[in-house]
Each structure stands twice: as C-alpha cells, then as structure tokens.
Short mmCIF file of C-alpha atoms in Angstrom, two decimals:
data_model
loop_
_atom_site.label_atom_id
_atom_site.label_comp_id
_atom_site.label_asym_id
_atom_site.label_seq_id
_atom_site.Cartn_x
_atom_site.Cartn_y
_atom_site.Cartn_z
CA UNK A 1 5.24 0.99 22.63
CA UNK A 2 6.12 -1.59 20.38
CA UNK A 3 9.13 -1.09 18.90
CA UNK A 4 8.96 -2.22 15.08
CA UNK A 5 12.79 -3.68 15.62
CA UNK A 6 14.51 -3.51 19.01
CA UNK A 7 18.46 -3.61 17.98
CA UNK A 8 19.11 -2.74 21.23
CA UNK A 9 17.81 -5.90 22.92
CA UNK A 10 19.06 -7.93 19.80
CA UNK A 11 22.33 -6.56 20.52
CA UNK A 12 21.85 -7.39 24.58
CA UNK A 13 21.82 -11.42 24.05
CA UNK A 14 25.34 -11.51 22.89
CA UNK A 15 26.57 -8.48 24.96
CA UNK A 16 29.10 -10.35 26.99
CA UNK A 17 30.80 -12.12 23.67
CA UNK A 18 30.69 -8.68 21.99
CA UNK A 19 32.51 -7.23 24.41
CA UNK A 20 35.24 -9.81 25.09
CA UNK A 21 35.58 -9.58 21.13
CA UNK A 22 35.66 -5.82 21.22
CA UNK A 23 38.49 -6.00 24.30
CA UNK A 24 40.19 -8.81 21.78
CA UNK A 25 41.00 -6.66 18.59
CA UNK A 26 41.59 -4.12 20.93
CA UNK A 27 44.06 -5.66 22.16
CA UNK A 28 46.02 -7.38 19.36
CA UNK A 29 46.87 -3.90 17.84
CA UNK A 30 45.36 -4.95 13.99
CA UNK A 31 42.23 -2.94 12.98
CA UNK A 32 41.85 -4.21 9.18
CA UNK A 33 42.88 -7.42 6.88
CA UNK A 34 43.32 -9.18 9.84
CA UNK A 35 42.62 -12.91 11.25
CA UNK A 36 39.37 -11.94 12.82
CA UNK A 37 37.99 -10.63 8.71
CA UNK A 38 39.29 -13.88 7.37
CA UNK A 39 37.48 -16.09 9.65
CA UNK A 40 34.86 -14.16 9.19
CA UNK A 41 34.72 -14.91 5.43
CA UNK A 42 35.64 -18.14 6.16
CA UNK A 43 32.32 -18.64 8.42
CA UNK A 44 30.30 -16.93 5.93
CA UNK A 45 31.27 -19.08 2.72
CA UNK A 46 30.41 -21.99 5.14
CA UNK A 47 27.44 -20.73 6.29
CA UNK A 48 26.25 -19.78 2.46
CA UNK A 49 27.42 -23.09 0.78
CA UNK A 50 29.74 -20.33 -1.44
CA UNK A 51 33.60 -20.87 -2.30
CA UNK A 52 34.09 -17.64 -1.41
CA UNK A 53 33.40 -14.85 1.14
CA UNK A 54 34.82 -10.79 0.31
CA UNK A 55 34.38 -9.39 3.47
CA UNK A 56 33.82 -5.14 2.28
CA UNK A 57 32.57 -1.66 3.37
CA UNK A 58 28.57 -2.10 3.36
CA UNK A 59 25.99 -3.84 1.43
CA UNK A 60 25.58 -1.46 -1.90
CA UNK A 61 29.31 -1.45 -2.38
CA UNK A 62 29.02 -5.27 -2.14
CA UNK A 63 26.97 -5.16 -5.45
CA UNK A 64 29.31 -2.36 -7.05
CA UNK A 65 31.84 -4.42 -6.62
CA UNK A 66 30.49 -7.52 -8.55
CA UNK A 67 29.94 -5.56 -11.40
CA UNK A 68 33.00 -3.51 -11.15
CA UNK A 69 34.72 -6.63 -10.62
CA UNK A 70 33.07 -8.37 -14.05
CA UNK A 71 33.76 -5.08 -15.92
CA UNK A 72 37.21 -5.53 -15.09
CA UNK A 73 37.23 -9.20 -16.13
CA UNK A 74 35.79 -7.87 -19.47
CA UNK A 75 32.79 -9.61 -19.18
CA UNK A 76 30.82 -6.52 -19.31
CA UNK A 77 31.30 -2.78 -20.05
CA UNK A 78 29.82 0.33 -19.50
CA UNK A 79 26.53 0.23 -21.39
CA UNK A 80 25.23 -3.28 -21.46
CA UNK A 81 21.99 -3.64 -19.43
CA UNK A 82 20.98 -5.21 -16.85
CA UNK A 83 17.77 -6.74 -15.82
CA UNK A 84 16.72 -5.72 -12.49
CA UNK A 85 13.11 -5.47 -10.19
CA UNK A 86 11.22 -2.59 -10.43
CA UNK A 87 10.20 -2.96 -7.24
CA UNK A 88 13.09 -2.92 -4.58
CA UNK A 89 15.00 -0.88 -2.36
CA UNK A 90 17.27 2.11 -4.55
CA UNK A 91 20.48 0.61 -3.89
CA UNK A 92 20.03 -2.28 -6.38
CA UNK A 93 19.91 -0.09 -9.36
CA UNK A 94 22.52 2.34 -7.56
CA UNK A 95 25.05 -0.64 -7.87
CA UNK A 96 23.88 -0.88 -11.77
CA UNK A 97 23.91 2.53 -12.87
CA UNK A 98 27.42 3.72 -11.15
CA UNK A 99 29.00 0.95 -13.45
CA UNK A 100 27.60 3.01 -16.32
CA UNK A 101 25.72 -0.26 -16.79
CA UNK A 102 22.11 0.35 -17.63
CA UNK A 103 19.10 -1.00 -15.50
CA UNK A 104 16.20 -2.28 -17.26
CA UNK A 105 13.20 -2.88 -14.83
CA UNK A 106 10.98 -5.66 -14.67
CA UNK A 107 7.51 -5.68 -12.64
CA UNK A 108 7.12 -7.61 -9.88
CA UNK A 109 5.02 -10.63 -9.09
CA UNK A 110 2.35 -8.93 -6.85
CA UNK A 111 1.97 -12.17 -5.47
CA UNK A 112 5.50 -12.58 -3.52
CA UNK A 113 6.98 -8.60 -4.54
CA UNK A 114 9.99 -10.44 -5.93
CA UNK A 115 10.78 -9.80 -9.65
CA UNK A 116 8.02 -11.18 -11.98
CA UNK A 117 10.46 -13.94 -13.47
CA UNK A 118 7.95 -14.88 -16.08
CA UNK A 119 8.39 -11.49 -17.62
CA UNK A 120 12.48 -11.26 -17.64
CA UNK A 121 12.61 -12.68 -20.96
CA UNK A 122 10.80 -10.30 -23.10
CA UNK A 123 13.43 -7.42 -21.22
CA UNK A 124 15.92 -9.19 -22.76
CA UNK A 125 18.12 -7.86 -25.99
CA UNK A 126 21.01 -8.28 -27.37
CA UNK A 127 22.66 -5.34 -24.73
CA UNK A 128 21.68 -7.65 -21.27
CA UNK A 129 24.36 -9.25 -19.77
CA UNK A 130 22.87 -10.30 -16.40
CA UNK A 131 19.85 -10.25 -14.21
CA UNK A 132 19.85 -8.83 -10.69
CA UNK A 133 17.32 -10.86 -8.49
CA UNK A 134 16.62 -9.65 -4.84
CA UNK A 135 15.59 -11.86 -2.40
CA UNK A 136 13.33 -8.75 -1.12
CA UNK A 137 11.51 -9.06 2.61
CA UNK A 138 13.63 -12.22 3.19
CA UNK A 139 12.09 -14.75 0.25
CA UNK A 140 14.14 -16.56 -2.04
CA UNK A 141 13.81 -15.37 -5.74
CA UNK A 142 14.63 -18.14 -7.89
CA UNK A 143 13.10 -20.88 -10.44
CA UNK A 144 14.10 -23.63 -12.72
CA UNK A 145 13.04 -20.93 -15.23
CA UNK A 146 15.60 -18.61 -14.35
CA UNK A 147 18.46 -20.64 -14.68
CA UNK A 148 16.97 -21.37 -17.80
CA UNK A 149 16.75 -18.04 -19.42
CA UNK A 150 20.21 -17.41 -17.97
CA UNK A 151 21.60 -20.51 -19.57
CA UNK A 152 19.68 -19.28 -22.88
CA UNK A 153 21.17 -15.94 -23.03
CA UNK A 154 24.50 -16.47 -21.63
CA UNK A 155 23.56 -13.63 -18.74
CA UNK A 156 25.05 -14.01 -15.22
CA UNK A 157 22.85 -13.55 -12.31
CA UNK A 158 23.94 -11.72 -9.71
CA UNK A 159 21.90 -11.76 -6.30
CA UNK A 160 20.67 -8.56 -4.05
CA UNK A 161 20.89 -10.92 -0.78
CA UNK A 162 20.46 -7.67 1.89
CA UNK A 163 17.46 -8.88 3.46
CA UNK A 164 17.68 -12.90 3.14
CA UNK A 165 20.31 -14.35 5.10
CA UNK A 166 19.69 -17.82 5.73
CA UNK A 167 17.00 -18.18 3.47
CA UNK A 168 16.80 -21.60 0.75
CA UNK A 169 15.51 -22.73 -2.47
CA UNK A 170 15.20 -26.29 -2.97
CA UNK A 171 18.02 -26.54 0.34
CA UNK A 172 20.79 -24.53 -1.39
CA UNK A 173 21.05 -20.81 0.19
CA UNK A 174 20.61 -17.67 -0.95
CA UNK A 175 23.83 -16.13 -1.67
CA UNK A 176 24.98 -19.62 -3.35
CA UNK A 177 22.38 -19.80 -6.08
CA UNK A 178 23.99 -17.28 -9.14
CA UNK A 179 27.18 -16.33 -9.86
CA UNK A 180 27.66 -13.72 -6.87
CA UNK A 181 25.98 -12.06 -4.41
CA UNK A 182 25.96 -8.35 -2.43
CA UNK A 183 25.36 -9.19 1.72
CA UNK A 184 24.57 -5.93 3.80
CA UNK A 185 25.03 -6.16 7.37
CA UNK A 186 23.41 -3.08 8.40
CA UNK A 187 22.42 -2.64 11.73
CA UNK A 188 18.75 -3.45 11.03
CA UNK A 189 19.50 -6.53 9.02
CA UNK A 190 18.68 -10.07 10.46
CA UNK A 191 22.33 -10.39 10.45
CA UNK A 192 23.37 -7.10 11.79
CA UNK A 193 27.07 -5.30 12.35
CA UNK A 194 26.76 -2.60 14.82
CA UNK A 195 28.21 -0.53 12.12
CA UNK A 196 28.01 -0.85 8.41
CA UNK A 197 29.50 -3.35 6.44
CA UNK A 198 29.03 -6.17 3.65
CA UNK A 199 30.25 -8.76 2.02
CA UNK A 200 29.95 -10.71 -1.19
CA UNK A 201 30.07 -14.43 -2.13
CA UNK A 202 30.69 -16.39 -5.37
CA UNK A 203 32.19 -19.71 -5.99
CA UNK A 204 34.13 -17.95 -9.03
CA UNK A 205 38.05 -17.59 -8.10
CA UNK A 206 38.36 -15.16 -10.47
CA UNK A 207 36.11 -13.00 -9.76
CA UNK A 208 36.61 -13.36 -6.32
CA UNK A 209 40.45 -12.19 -6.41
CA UNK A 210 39.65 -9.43 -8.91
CA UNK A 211 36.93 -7.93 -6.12
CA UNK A 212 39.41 -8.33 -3.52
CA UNK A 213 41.69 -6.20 -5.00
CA UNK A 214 39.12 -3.23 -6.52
CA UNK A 215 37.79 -3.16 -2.95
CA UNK A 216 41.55 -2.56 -1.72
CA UNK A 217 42.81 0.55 -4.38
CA UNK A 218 42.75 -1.84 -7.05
CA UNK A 219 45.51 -3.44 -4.92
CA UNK A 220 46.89 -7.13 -4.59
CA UNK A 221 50.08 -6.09 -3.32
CA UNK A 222 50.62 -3.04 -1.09
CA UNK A 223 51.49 0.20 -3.45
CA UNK A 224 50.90 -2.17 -6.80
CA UNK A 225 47.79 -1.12 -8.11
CA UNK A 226 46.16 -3.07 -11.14
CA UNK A 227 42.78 -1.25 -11.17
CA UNK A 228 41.40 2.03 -10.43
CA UNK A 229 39.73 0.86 -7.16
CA UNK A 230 37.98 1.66 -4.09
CA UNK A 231 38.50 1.63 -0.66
CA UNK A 232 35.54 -0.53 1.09
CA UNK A 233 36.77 -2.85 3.36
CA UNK A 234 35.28 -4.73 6.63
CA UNK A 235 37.27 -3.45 10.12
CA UNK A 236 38.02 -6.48 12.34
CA UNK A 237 35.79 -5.15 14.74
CA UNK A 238 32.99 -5.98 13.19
CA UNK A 239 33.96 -8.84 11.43
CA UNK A 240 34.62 -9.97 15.04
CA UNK A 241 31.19 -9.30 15.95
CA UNK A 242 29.43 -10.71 12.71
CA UNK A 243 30.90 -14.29 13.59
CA UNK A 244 29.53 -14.45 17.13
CA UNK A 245 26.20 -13.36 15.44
CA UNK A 246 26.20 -15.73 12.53
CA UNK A 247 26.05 -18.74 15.05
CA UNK A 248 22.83 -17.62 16.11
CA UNK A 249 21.41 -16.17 12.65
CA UNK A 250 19.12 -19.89 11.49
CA UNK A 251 17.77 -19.53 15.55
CA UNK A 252 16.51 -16.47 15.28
CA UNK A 253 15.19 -16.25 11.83
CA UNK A 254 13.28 -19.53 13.10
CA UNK A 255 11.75 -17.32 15.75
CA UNK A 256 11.12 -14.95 12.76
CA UNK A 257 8.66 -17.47 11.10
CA UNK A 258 6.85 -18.02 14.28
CA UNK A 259 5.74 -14.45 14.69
CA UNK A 260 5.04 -14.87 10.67
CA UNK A 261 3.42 -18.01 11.24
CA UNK A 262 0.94 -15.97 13.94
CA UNK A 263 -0.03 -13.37 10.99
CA UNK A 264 -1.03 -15.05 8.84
CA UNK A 265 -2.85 -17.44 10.64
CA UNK A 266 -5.03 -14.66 13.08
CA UNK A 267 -5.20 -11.71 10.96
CA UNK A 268 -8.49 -10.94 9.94
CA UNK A 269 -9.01 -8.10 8.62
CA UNK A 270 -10.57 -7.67 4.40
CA UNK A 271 -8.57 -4.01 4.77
CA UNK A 272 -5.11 -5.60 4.95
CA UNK A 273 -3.75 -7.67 2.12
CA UNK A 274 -1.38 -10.39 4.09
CA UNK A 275 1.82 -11.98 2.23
CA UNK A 276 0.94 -15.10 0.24
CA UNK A 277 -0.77 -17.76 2.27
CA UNK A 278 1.71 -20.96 2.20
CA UNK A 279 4.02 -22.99 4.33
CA UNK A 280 6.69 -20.89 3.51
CA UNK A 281 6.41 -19.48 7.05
CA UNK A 282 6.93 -22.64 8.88
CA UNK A 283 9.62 -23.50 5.93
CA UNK A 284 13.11 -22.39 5.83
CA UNK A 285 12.67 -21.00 2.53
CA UNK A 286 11.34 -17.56 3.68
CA UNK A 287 13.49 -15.50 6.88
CA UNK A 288 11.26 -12.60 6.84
CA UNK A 289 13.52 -9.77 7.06
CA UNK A 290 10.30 -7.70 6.84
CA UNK A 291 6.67 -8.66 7.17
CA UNK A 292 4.72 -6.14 4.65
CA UNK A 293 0.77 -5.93 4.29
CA UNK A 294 -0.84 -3.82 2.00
CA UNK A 295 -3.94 -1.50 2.77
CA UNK A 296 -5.38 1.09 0.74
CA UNK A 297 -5.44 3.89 3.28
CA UNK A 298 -2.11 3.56 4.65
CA UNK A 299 -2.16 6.82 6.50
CA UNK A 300 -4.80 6.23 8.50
CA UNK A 301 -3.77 2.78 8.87
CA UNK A 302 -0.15 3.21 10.51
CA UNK A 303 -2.01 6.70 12.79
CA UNK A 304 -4.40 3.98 14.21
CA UNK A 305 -1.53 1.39 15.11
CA UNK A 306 0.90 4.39 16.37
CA UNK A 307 -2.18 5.38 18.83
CA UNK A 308 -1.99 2.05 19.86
CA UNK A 309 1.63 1.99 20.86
CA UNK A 310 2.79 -0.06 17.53
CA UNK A 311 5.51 1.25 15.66
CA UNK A 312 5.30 0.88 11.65
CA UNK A 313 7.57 1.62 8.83
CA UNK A 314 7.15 1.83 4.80
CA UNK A 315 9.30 -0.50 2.83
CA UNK A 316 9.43 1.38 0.49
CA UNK A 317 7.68 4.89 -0.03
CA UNK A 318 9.13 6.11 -3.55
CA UNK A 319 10.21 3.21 -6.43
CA UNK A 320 13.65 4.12 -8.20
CA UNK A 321 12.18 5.06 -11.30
CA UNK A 322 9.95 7.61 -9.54
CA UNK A 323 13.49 9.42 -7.99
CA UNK A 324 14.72 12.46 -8.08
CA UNK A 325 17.99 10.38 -8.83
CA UNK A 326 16.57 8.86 -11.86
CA UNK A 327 15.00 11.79 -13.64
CA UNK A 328 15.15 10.04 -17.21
CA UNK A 329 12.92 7.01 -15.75
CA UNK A 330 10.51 9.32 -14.13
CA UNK A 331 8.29 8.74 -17.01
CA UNK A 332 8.05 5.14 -17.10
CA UNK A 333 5.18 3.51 -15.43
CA UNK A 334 5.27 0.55 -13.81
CA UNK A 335 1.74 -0.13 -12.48
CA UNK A 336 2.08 -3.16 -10.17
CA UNK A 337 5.35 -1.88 -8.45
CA UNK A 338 3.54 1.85 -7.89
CA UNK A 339 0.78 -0.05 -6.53
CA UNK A 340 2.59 -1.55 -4.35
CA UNK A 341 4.93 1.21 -2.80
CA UNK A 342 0.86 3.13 -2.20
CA UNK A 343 0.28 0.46 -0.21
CA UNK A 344 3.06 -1.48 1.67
CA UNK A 345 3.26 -1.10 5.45
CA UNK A 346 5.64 -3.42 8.01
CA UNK A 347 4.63 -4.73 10.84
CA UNK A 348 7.26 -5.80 13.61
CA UNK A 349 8.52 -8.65 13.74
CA UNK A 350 12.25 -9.82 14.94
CA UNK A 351 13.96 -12.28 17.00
CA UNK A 352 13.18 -10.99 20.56
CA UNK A 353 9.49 -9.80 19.90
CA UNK A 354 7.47 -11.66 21.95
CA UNK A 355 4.01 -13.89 21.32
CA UNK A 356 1.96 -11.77 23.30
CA UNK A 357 3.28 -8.61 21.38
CA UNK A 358 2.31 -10.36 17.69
CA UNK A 359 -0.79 -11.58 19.06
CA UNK A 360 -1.73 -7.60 20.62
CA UNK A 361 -0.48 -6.30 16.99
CA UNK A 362 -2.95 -8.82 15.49
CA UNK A 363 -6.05 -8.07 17.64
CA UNK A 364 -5.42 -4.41 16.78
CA UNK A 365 -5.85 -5.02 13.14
CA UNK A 366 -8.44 -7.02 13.24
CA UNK A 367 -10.48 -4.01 15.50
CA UNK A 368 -9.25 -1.97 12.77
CA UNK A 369 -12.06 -0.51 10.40
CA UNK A 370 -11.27 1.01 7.12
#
C-alpha cells in the first residue's frame, strides 16, 4: 500500500533529536511558557520574515485569536464582515463566525482553488473590515491587486497559512505578507507537532501583545486579567519538537515539488484535471501541502487506485456553506466551489515518498479509463 502520508516515517528521520528533546523538558521540570516556546517563536518569526511569533493551542484558535485580538483593539466588532473563500477547509469561517463577525464568501479561481481575488471587490460594503486569504494546498494567495483593494478600503488581511509553510510570493513568505497570520501544526501538516498546536505571526506589536494575553485568560500578569480570554497555549514539548523540525521544513517541501514536478509532467490521463501547468512546481512559490486532481467520477476513481494499493483522500467533501453548521448559508450557491468539492481527490505526496512510488501512482492513472 501506498500510504497517502506516512507521519510515521516523517517522524522516524528526526527520532533521535525528538527524543533527546523529549528527555530535555522532561527533565528541566517546566511544561508551558518556557525557554523551549520562546525559541520556538523566535525561530518561527525568523523563519517567516514576521516581527512576531504567538506560539498557541492549534491552528483554528490561531485565527480566533487574530480576530479576537483586533476586536479587542477596537478595530472591529461583532458584526462587521469579513471576506473569506468559499472554497476552503471549515475552520476559516469557524475563526470568523465565533467572533460574531460575519463571513461573506467569495468563489474561487478554478484555476489555482485559491480565492478568486478579482471578485473580492464587488463583496465589499461598507460592513467589511478584512479579507481572509488561504494559502489552500500549499500556494501562495496574493497579488499587487490585493494589497490594492486592501489599501482602498482600509480592510486588514489576515492569512489562513495551515497548509503553506515555507511557501513565497515575489521572495517574501507566507505568513509575512498581511497583517497576521493563523499557523496549524497538526500532525499531517508539512510542518507537523506530534500533537496539536499553532501559532500566529504579525509584525504588529500591538496586536501581538494583545493575542498573547487573550490566549493566556486574558492575562499579562498572573491573576490580572484584562480580557475575557482563552486558554490555548503551545506545551514546551512540542514547541521543542517544532524547532528541530523547522530546520528541515524548505528540504523537504523541496522534495515536495519533485514528486509535484513528476505529476504534472507524466500524467496523462483526459479523466483527471491536474493543478495548473507552470513552474510553480520547480519554484519555491508553491509547497504542496496537498496535490488535488479533479475527475468527474470520483468514486470509481479513488476504488480503482485503493485496488491498486494507493491510498486517497478528499480535500474537501462538503463546502461550509453546504454544513449542517451553517444552516442559514445552506441556500447560497456557489457553483465553482461545489464543483470543485464533486470533484477534488489527493494524491500522495510528502517528504519521504519515494520516485518509484509517484511514478507507480502515475502509470496507474494513466491505465485508468473513465
């Protein structure tokens, strides 16, 4: 079988520095707020280009917090909008809607399955106070144009960076590009904790200190509480673990764009609708936290590559609007972001897949007949 992502064997290439950092913060007695979370951030706002690294509980409070945290600066309140992609994982518009912040959606570009930026502008009204971009699969979202129509409106843009790590735009990295941005290190991200955890970046002060403190009871001093916070905060372990990882994150998303590089090049197959054709797969623009083709029959496409001992997953089955969760959108359409969660199937791809995997995974699809 080929596994879609092997954290296992991920995990194995560092297993002798995760365990002498395990048997370290064992050992010094100080599980949270500690020197191992600080350099930690510290690494991270290097790595990013940012001012600032929060270190927090998981990716989706990451994003809470940013808006919590500009709530609290009175830069927005409960009831201004928010401009967001239609097409992305639930927890972006999660992070919107528990501010009691509205999300307006915004189609895609079918094209790269990031927000159709061309079309923000015409969601905007005199409510919207910031657009969320995610950097969805692992590509950059971003555009002259955006900063544009942010500049315009006055809106702050706030970035969903859970799946793009390392990626660039014009050499400046994701999670340095808007005002702030939500990190997930879940297991299965390129940058993976083995546990959950998050972090967000900004190179505002303010906002970073206000954050800080929501994320600790609305605490900067111990039993002081200036905000009605939260309690989401990085353990040392794995803040311990995240920095020996981090060193190796622009290798292995690099290996990444190989097996990408080996898609799109060999598949042939008029049944499967490959990502955009460019050199963003040799570039270091794109870090391909997922590698999604489209097919009309998806059913019978992911039984014939499970017979064949490859492992597939759907990113992502159900839109938001089309939730349970989100009963008043359930109405909307959104045509090109439907189509697209009918379709979408990814293929494997990580750091310690091999060529002759990729290349077996292609010559299945291209036997494949529709």
């Amino acid at each position: 079988m080929i596994k879609f992502l092997d954290i296992q064997k991920i995990n194995a290439q560092y297993s002798n520095e995760l365990k002498v950092a395990a048997s370290a913060v064992i050992d010094s007695g100080w599980y949270l707020l500690g020197n191992y979370v600080k350099q930690f951030e510290s690494d991270l706002a290097a790595f990013t280009g940012a001012t600032n690294a929060i270190a927090v509980g998981n990716g989706l409070d990451a994003l809470r917090l940013i808006f919590k945290g500009y709530i609290e600066m009175g830069i927005m309140q409960p009831g201004d909008e928010v401009i967001a992609p239609a097409n992305t994982y639930i927890a972006s518009i999660l992070s919107i809607s528990d501010n009691g912040l509205t999300p307006v959606l915004v189609e895609p570009d079918l094209a790269t399955y990031n927000i159709d930026i061309a079309k923000i502008e015409e969601a905007i009204t005199p409510r919207t106070k910031a657009i969320m971009v995610v950097h969805l699969y692992g590509k950059a979202c971003w555009s002259d144009e955006l900063e544009r129509i942010a500049k315009k409106h006055n809106l702050k843009i706030i970035e969903d960076n859970a799946q793009a790590i390392g990626a660039t735009w014009n050499g400046t990295r994701t999670g340095n590009l808007g005002d702030a941005a939500g990190f997930s290190f879940y297991p299965g991200k390129n940058l993976g904790a083995l546990g959950d955890s998050g972090a967000v970046t900004t190179r505002d002060s303010e906002l970073e200190n206000t954050i800080r403190a929501i994320a600790n009871y609305g605490s900067h001093k111990k039993y002081v509480n200036k905000y009605q916070g939260l309690n989401s905060r990085m353990d040392e372990m794995q803040a311990a673990f995240l920095s020996i990882k981090l060193k190796h994150i622009d290798k292995e998303n690099s290996i990444r764009r190989t097996h990408a590089a080996l898609y799109l090049e060999k598949t042939e197959n008029n049944a499967v609708v490959l990502p955009a054709k460019s050199e963003e797969a040799l570039s270091l623009e794109h870090v391909w936290h997922l590698f999604v083709i489209r097919t009309k029959n998806r059913k019978k496409f992911m039984n014939y590559l499970t017979e064949r001992g490859i492992q597939t997953l759907i990113h992502y089955p159900i839109p938001p609007h089309k939730q349970e969760a989100y009963k008043k959108l359930n109405h909307l359409t959104y045509s090109i972001t439907e189509k697209i969660h009918n379709e979408v199937v990814s293929l494997p791809i990580s750091p310690v897949q091999t060529t002759e995997e990729t290349e077996a995974i292609i010559q299945a699809i291209n036997q494949y007949d529709e």
